[in-house]
Coordinates of C-alpha atoms and ligand atoms in Angstrom, one line a residue:
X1 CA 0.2 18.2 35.5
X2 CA 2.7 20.8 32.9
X3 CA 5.4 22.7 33.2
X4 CA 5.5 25.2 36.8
X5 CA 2.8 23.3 38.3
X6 CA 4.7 19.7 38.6
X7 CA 5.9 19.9 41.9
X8 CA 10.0 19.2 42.8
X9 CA 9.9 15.2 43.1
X10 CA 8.2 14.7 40.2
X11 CA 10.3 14.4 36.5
X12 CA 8.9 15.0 32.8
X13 CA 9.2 12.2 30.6
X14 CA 7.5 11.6 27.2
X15 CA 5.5 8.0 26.9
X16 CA 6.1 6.3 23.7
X17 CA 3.3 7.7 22.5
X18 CA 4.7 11.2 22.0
X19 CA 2.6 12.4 25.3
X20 CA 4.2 14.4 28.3
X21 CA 4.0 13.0 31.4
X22 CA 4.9 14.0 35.0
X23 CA 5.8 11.4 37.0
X24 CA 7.3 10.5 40.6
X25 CA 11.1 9.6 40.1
X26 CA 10.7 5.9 41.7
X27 CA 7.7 4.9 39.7
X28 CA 9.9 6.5 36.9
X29 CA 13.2 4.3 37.0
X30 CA 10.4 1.3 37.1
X31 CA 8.9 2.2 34.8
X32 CA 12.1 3.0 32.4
X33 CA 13.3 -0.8 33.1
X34 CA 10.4 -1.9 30.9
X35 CA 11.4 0.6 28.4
X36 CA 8.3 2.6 28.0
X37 CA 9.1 6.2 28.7
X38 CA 12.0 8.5 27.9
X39 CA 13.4 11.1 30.3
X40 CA 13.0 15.1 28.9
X41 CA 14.0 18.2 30.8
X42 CA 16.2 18.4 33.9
X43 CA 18.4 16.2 35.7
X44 CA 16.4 14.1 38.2
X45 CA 16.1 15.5 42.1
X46 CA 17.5 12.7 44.4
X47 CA 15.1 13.3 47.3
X48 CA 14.3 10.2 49.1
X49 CA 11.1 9.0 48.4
X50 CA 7.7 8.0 50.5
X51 CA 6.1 4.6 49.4
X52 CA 3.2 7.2 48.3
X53 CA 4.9 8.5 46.0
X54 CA 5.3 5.0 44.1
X55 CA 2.2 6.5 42.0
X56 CA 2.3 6.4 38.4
X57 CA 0.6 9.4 37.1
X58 CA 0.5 8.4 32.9
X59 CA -2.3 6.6 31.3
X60 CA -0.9 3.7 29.1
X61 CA -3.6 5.0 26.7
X62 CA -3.8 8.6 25.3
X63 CA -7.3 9.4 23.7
X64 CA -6.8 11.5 20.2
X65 CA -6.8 15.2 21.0
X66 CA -7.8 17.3 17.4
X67 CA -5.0 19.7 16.7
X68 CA -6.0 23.0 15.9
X69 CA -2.6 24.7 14.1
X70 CA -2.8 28.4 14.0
X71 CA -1.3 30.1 10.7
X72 CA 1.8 32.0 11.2
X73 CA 4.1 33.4 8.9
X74 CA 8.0 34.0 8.7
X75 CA 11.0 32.1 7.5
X76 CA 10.3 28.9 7.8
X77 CA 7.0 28.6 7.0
X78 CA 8.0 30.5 3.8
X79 CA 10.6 27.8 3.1
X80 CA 8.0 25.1 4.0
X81 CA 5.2 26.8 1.2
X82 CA 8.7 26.6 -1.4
X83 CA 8.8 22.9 -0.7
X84 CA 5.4 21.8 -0.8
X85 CA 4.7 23.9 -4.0
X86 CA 8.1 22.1 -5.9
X87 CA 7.5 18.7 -4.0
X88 CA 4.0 19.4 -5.2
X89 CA 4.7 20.4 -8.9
X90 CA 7.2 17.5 -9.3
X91 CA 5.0 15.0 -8.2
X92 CA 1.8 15.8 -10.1
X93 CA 3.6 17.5 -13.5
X94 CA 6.2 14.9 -13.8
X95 CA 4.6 12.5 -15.8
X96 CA 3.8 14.8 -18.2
X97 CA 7.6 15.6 -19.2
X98 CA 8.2 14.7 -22.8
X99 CA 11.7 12.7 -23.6
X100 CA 12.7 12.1 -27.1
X101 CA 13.7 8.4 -27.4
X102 CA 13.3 7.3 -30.9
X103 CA 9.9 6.5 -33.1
X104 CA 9.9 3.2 -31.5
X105 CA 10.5 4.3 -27.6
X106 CA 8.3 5.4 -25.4
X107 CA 8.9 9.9 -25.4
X108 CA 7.8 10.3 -21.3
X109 CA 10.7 11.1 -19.3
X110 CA 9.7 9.4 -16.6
X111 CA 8.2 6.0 -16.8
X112 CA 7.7 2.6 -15.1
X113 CA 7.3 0.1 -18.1
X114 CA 5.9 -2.8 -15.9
X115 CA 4.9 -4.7 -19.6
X116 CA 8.5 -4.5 -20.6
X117 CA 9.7 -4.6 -18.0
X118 CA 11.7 -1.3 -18.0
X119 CA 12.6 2.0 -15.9
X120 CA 12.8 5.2 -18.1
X121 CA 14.5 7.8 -16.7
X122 CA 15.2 10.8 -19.1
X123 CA 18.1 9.8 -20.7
X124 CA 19.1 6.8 -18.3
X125 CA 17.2 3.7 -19.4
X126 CA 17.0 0.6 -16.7
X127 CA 16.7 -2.9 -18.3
X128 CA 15.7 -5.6 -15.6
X129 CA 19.2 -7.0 -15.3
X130 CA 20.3 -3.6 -13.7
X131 CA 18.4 -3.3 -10.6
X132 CA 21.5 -3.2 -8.7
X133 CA 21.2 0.6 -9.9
X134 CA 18.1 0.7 -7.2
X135 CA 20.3 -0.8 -4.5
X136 CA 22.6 2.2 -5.3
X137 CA 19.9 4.4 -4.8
X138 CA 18.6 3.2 -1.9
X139 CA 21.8 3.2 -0.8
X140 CA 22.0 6.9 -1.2
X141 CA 18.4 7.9 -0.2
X142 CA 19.2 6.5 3.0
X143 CA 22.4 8.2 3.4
X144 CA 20.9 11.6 2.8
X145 CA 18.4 11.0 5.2
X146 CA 21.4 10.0 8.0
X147 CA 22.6 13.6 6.7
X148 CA 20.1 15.5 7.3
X149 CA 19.6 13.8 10.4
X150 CA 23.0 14.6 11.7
X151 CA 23.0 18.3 10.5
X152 CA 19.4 19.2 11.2
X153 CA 17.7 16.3 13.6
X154 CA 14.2 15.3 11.6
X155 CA 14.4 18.1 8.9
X156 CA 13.4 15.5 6.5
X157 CA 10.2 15.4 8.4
X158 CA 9.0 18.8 9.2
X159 CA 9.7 19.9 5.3
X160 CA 9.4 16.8 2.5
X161 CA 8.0 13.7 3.8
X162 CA 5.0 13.4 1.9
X163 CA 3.0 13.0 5.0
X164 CA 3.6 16.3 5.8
X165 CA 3.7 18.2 2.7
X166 CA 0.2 16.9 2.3
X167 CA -1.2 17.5 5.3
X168 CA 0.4 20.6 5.1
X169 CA -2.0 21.4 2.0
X170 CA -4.9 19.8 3.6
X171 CA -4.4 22.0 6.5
X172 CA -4.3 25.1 4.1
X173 CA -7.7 23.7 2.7
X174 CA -9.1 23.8 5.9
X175 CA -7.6 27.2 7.0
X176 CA -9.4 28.4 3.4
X177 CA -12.8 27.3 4.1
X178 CA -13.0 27.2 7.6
X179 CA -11.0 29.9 9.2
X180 CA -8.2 30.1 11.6
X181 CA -7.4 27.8 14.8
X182 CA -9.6 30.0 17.2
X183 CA -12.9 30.1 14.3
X184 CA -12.3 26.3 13.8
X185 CA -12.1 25.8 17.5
X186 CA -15.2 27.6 18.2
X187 CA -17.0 25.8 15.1
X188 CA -16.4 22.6 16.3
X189 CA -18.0 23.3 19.5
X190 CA -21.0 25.0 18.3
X191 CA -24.1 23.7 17.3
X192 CA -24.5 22.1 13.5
X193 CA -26.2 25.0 11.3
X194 CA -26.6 24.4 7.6
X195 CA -24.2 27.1 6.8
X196 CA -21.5 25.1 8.7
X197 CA -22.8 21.3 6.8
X198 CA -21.9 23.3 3.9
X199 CA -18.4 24.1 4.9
X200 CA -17.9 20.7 6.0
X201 CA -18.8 19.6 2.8
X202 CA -16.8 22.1 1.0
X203 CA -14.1 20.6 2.9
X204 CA -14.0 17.1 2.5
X205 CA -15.1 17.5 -1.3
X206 CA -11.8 19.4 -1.7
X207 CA -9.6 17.0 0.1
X208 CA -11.3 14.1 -2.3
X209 CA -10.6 16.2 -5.1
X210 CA -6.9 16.6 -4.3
X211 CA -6.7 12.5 -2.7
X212 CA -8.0 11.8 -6.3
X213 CA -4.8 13.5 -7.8
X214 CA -2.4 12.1 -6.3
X215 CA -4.1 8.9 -6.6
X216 CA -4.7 9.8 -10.1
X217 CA -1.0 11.1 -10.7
X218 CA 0.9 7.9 -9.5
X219 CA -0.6 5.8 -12.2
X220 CA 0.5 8.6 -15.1
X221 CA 4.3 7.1 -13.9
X222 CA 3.0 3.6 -15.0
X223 CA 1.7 4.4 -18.7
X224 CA 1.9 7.0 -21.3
X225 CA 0.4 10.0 -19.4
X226 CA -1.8 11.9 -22.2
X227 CA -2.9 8.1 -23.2
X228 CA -4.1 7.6 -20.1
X229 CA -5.6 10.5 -18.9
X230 CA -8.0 10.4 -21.9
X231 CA -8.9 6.7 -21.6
X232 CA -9.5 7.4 -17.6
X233 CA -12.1 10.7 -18.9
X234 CA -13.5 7.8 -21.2
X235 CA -13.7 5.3 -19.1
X236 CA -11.9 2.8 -20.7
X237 CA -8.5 2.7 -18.9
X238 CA -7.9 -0.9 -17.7
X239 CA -9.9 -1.9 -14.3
X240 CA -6.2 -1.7 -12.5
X241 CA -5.3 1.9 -13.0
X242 CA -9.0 2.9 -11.6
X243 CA -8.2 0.3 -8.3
X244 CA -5.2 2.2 -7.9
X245 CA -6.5 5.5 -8.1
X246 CA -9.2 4.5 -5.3
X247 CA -6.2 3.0 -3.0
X248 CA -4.5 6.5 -3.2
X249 CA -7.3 8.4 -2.6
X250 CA -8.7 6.3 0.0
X251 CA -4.8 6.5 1.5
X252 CA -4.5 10.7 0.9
X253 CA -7.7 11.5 2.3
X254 CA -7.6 9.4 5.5
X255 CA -3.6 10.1 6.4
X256 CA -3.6 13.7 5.4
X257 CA -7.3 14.1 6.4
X258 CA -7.8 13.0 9.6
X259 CA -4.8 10.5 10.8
X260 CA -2.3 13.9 10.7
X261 CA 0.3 14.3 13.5
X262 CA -0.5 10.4 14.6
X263 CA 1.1 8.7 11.6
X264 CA 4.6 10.8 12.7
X265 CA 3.8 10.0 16.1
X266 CA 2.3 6.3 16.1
X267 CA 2.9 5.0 12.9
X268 CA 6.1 5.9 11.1
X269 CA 9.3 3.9 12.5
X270 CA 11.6 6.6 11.4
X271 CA 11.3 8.6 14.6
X272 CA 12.4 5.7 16.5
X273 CA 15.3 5.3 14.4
X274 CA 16.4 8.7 14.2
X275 CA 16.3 8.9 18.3
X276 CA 19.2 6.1 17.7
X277 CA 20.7 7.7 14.7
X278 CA 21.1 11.1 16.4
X279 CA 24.2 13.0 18.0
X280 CA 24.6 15.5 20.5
X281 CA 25.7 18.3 17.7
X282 CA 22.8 17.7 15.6
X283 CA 20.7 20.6 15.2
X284 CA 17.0 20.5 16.5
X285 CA 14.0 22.6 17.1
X286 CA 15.1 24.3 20.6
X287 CA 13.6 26.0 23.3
X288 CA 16.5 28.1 25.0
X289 CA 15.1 27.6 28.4
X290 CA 18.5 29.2 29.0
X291 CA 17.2 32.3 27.9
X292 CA 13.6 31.8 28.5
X293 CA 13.4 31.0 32.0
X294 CA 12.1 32.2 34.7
X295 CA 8.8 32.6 31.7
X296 CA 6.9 35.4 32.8
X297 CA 4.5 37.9 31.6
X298 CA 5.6 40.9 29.6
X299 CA 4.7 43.7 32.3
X300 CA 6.0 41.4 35.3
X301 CA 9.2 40.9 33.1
X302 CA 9.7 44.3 32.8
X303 CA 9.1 44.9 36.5
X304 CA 11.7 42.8 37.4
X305 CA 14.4 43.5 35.3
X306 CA 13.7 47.1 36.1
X307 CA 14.6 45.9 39.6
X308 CA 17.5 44.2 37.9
X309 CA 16.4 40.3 39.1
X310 CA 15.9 37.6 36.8
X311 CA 13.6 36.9 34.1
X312 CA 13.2 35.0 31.1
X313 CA 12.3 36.3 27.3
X314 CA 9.6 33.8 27.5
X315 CA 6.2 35.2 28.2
X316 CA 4.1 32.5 28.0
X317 CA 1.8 33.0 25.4
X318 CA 1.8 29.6 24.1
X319 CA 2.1 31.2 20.1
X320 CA 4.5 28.4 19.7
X321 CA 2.0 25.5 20.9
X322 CA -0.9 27.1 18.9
X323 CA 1.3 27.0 15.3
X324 CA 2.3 23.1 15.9
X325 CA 0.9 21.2 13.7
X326 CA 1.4 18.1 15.9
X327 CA 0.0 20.0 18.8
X328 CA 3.3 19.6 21.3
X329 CA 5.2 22.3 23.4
X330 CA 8.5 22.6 22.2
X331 CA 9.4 24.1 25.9
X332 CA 8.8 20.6 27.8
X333 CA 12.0 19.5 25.4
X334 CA 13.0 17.0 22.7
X335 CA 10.1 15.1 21.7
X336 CA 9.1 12.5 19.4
X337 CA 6.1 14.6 18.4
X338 CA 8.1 17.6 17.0
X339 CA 8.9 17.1 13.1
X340 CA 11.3 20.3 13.2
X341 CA 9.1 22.1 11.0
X342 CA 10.2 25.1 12.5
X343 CA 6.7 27.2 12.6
X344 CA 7.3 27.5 16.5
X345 CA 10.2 29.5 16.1
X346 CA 8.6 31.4 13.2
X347 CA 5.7 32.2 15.9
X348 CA 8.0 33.1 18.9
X349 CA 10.4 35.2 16.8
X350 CA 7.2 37.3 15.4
X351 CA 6.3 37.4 19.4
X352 CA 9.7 38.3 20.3
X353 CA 9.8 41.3 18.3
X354 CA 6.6 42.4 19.4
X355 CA 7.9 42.5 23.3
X356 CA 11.2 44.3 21.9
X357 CA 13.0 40.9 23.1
X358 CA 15.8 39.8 20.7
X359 CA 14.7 36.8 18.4
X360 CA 15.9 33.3 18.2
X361 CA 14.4 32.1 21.5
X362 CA 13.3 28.9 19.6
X363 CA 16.1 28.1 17.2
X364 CA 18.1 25.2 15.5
X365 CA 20.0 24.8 18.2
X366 CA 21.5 21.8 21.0
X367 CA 22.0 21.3 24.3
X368 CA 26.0 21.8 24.2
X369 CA 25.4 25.4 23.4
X370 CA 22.7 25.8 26.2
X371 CA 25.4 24.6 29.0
X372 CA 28.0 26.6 27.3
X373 CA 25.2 29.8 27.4
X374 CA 25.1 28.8 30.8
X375 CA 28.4 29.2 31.6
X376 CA 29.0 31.7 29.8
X377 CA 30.9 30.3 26.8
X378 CA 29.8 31.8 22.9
X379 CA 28.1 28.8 20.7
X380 CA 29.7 26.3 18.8
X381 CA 28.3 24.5 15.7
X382 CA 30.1 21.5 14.0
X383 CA 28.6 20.7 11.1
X384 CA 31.4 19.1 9.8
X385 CA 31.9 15.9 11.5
X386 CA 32.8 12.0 11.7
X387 CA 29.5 11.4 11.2
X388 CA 28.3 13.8 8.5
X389 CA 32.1 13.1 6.3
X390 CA 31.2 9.5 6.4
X391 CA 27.4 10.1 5.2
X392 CA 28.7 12.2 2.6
X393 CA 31.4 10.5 1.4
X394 CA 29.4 7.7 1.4
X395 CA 26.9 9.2 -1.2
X396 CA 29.9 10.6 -3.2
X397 CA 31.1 6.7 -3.2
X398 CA 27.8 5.4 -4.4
X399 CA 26.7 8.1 -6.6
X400 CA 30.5 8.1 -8.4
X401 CA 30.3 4.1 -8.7
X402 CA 26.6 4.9 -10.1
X403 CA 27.7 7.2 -12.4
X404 CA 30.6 5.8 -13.8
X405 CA 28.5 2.5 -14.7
X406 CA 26.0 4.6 -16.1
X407 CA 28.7 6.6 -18.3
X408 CA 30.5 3.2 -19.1
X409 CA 27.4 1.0 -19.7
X410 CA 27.4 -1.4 -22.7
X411 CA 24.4 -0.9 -25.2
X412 CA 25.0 -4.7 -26.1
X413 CA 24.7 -7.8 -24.4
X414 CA 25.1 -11.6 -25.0
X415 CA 24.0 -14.3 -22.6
X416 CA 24.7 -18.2 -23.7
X417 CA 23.0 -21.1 -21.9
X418 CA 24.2 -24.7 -23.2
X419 CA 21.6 -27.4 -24.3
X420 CA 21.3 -29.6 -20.9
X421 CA 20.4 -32.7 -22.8
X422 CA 22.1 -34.0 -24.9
X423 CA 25.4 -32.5 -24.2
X424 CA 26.5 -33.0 -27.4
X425 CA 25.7 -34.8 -31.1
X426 CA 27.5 -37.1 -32.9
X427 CA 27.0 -36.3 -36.5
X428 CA 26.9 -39.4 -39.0
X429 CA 30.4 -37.8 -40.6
X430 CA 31.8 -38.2 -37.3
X431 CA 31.3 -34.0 -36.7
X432 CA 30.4 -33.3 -33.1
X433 CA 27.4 -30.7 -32.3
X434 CA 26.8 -28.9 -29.0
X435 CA 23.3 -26.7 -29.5
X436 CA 22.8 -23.4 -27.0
X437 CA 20.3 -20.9 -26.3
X438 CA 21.7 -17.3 -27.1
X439 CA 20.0 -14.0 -25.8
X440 CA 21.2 -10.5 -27.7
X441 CA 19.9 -7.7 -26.0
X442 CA 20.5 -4.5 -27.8
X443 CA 19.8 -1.5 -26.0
X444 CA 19.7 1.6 -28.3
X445 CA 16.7 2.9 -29.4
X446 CA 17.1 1.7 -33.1
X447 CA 17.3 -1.4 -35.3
X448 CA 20.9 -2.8 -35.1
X449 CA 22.4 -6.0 -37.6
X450 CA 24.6 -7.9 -35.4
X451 CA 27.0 -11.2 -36.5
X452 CA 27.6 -13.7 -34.2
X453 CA 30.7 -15.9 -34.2
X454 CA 32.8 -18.2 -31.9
X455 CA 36.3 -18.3 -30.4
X456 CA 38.9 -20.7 -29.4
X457 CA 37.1 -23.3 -31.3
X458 CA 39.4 -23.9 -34.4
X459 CA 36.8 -24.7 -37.6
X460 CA 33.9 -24.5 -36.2
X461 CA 30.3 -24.2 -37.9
X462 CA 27.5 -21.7 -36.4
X463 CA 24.5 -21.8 -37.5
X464 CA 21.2 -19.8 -36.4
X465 CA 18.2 -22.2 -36.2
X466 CA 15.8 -21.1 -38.6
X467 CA 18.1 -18.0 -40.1
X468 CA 20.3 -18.2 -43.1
X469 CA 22.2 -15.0 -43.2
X470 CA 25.6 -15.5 -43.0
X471 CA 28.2 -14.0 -44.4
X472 CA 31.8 -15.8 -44.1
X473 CA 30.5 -18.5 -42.0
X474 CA 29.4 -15.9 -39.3
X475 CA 25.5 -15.7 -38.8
X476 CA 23.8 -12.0 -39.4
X477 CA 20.6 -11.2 -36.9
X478 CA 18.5 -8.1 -36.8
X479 CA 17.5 -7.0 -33.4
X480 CA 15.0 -4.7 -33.0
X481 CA 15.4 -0.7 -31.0
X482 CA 15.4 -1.7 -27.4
X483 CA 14.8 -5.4 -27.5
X484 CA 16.2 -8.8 -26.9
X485 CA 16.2 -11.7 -29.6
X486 CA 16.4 -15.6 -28.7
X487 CA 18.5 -17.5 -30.4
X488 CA 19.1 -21.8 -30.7
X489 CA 22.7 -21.6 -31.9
X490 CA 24.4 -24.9 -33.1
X491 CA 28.3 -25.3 -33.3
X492 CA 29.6 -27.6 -34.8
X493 CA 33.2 -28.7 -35.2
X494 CA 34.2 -31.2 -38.0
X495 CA 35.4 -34.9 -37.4
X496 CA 38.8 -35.2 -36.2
X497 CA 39.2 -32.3 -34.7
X498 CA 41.9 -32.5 -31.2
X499 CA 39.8 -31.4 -28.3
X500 CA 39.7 -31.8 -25.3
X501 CA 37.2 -33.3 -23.6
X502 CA 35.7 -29.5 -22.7
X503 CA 37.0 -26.9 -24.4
X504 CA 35.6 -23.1 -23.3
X505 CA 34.6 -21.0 -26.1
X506 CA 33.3 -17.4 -26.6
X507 CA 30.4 -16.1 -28.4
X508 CA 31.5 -12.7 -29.8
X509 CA 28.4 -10.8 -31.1
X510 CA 29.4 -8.0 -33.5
X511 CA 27.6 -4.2 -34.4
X512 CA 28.2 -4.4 -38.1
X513 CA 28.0 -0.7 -38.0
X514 CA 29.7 0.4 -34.8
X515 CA 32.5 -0.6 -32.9
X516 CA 30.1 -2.4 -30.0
X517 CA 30.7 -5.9 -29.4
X518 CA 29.3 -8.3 -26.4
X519 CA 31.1 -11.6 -25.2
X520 CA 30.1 -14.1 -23.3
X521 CA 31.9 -17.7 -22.0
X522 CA 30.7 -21.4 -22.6
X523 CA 31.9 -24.8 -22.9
X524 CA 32.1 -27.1 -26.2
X525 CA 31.6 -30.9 -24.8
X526 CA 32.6 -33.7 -26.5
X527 CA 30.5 -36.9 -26.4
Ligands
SF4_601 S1 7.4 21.9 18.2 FE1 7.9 23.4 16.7 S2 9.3 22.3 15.3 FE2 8.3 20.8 16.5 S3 6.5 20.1 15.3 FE3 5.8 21.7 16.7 S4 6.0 23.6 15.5 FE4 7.2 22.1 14.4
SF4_602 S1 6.0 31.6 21.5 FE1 7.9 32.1 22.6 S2 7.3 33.5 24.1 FE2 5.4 32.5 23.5 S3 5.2 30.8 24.9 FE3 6.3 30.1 23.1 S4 8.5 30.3 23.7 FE4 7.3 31.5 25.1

């Protein structure tokens, strides 16, 4: 039972499956103690109930109904075939950028270097110890998404979640070969004819071919694109690159395919958080019922206002359930089905001006401006908020601490780990000898001669295990462009010398040609 027909006593709620249900207002606060349903629409009636009317109307199941979206153009479906196109283009082009690193770096802009264990970014590089840099942008993907959230409801949904943009194009596919909603619609029911096999077939060969792109495209981020795209027309790419391109096909084809509106609805989690997430200013996918209500038909519409009684710019024509691609009626309220794509209120506005009705009867709107419609106030919209300043300035926060460790970021490292056993060496002159393991990292992209030396141990000896090059009792390694070298470093310090019984030192290594240095703290144990 919908909209007009529910009768007084009964309320709309929305099950946690996304569905719309009418239900009896006793069974409903019953129900609502285990949590299952949500209340949409109006306030509840308080008419005293009749034990028959304890009657819960809802299955707990709700059997898959095929959505049949309807095209429709106008602005936002404009700005939805802008972001599917760049989100499109970035994703698949991407790995294909060229970056000029040095002979001996790798020149795509944008690559995962599982083997060595690297993150190239154009210019930023990402050695292993820097994964905090991930946190930071986690940290800030998450924040942008509260954003949006608080300044357009689920905006992130309805235009660049890649479930959407790619069933967005699937859709298209299907609109392509198929026809529109009602030619679909009427397809589906009639009887099999090879002509239709062969549009089927059309179809899903299509939607394989894109699934194997984007299968196809995510392991280019993993390897030297042009490499691999010839070795995978060869066939001799490794066995792991060809898994993963049959994961992400498998994966494209099925959610974009067939699972649609149901991973939004069942499966993604972010719905439910946003519901908690959300504020009454935020603005979402509206239907003025303000301004729509009493819905009527065009000519009875007229009729009425001619005889100056009330009636709504709605007139029912259901354009805006027809164009949703999660198959929901924006006028039963806020659901958890609606994305905010926006293509209802592309649809009603384009009905709107055919009736000579002003548009915007769907809108980004709230329910503070509907009450202050309703009595008689103009609208207000605060976009700048608590909430939004402390999204934003937390991304300002993160990006700037990002950025200035990115701009301040030393090329050169030095780690020191002292021999566990034995401590130390008593040389047959009496000298003492502590032994360490030294890592050098050197970051730029070319060769780089570094000296390593020792502080705040007065005379001591270093010597590189296995290297000879010293000048002035300081030890000279090469380290190759974008590499780390392993060191066994002995220090020695001669007989006689006044320690203590652990003395801190520093290892100092030194850019013979630049002014880079890297330090790092130890101990010098005595026997
Ligand atoms: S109700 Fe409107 S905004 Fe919501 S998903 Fe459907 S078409 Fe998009
Ligand atoms: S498209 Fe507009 S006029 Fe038509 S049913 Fe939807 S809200 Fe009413």
């Amino acid at each position: 039972m919908r909209g007009q027909a529910a009768t007084a006593a009964a309320r709309p709620v929305m099950t946690t499956f996304g569905r719309l249900r009418w239900i009896k207002a006793p069974a409903l606060r019953a129900i609502r103690v285990r949590g299952m349903f949500r209340q949409v629409g109006p306030p509840p009636m308080t008419k005293p109930m009749k034990p028959e009317d304890l009657v819960v109307e809802a299955p707990l199941y709700a059997a898959h109904q095929k959505v049949y979206p309807q095209s429709v153009s106008g602005t936002f479906r404009t700005v939805k075939w802008a972001l599917m196109g760049f989100c499109l283009g970035v994703y698949y082009l991407t790995p294909f950028i060229r970056w000029d690193r040095g002979p001996d770096a790798p020149s795509q802009a944008v690559l995962v270097d599982l083997a060595n264990a690297r993150f190239y970014f154009f210019f930023i590089e990402i050695w292993p110890q820097e994964v905090y840099y991930f946190t930071g942008l986690l940290i800030i993907a998450a924040m942008v998404l509260f954003l949006m959230n608080a300044v357009g409801g689920r905006i992130w949904c309805g235009y660049l979640c890649p479930q959407t943009v790619w069933t967005d194009l699937f859709f298209a596919v299907e609109r392509l070969i198929e026809g529109d909603r009602r030619e679909r619609l009427r397809k589906d029911k009639q009887r099999v004819t090879p002509r239709r096999v062969g549009e089927l077939a059309a179809k899903h060969a299509l939607w394989l071919m894109i699934a194997w792109w984007t299968g196809g495209a995510w392991v280019l981020y993993f390897a030297d694109a042009p490499t691999l795209v010839k070795s995978l027309a060869t066939l001799q790419a490794p066995f792991v690159a060809y898994l993963w391109i049959g994961i992400l096909t498998f994966t494209t084809y099925t959610l974009a395919g067939f699972m649609r509106e149901q991973v939004c609805v069942y499966m993604c989690p972010w719905p439910r958080i946003q519901a908690a997430l959300t504020d009454e200013w935020a603005l979402n996918v509206t239907y003025r019922h303000d301004r729509g209500e009493p819905r009527t038909s065009v000519k009875k519409a007229a009729e009425l206002r001619a005889h100056r009684l009330p009636a709504g710019d709605c007139v029912d024509c259901a354009q805006c359930v027809a164009v949703c691609p999660t198959g929901i009626d924006i006028r039963d309220g806020a659901q958890l089905g609606c994305i905010m794509c926006g293509l209802c209120i592309d649809a009603c506005d384009n009905v709107m001006a055919k009736v000579g009705r002003p548009t915007g009867l769907i809108a980004y709107d709230n329910d503070i401006n509907i009450k202050r419609r309703l009595e008689g106030k103009e609208n207000v919209y605060r976009l700048v908020r608590p909430r939004t300043l402390v999204y934003a300035g937390m991304i300002a926060l993160v990006g700037g601490i990002m950025l200035y460790t990115l701009a301040t970021r030393a090329f050169l490292d030095i780690s020191v780990l002292h021999d566990r056993n034995p401590l130390a060496v008593m040389l047959s002159d009496g000298a003492v000898r502590n032994a360490y393991t030294v890592r050098l990292l050197n970051k730029r992209g070319h060769f780089r001669t570094l000296s390593l030396g020792v502080h705040g141990l007065p005379h001591a000896r270093v010597q590189v295990v296995g290297s000879d090059a010293a000048i002035e009792g300081r030890p000279y390694i090469a380290v190759g462009p974008d590499q780390t070298a392993e060191l066994r470093v002995l220090v020695t310090v001669p007989a006689g010398s006044q320690l203590e019984k652990s003395t801190e030192l520093t290892f100092r290594a030194s850019d013979t040609d630049m002014a880079e240095t890297a330090t790092a703290r130890d101990h010098f144990i005595l026997p």
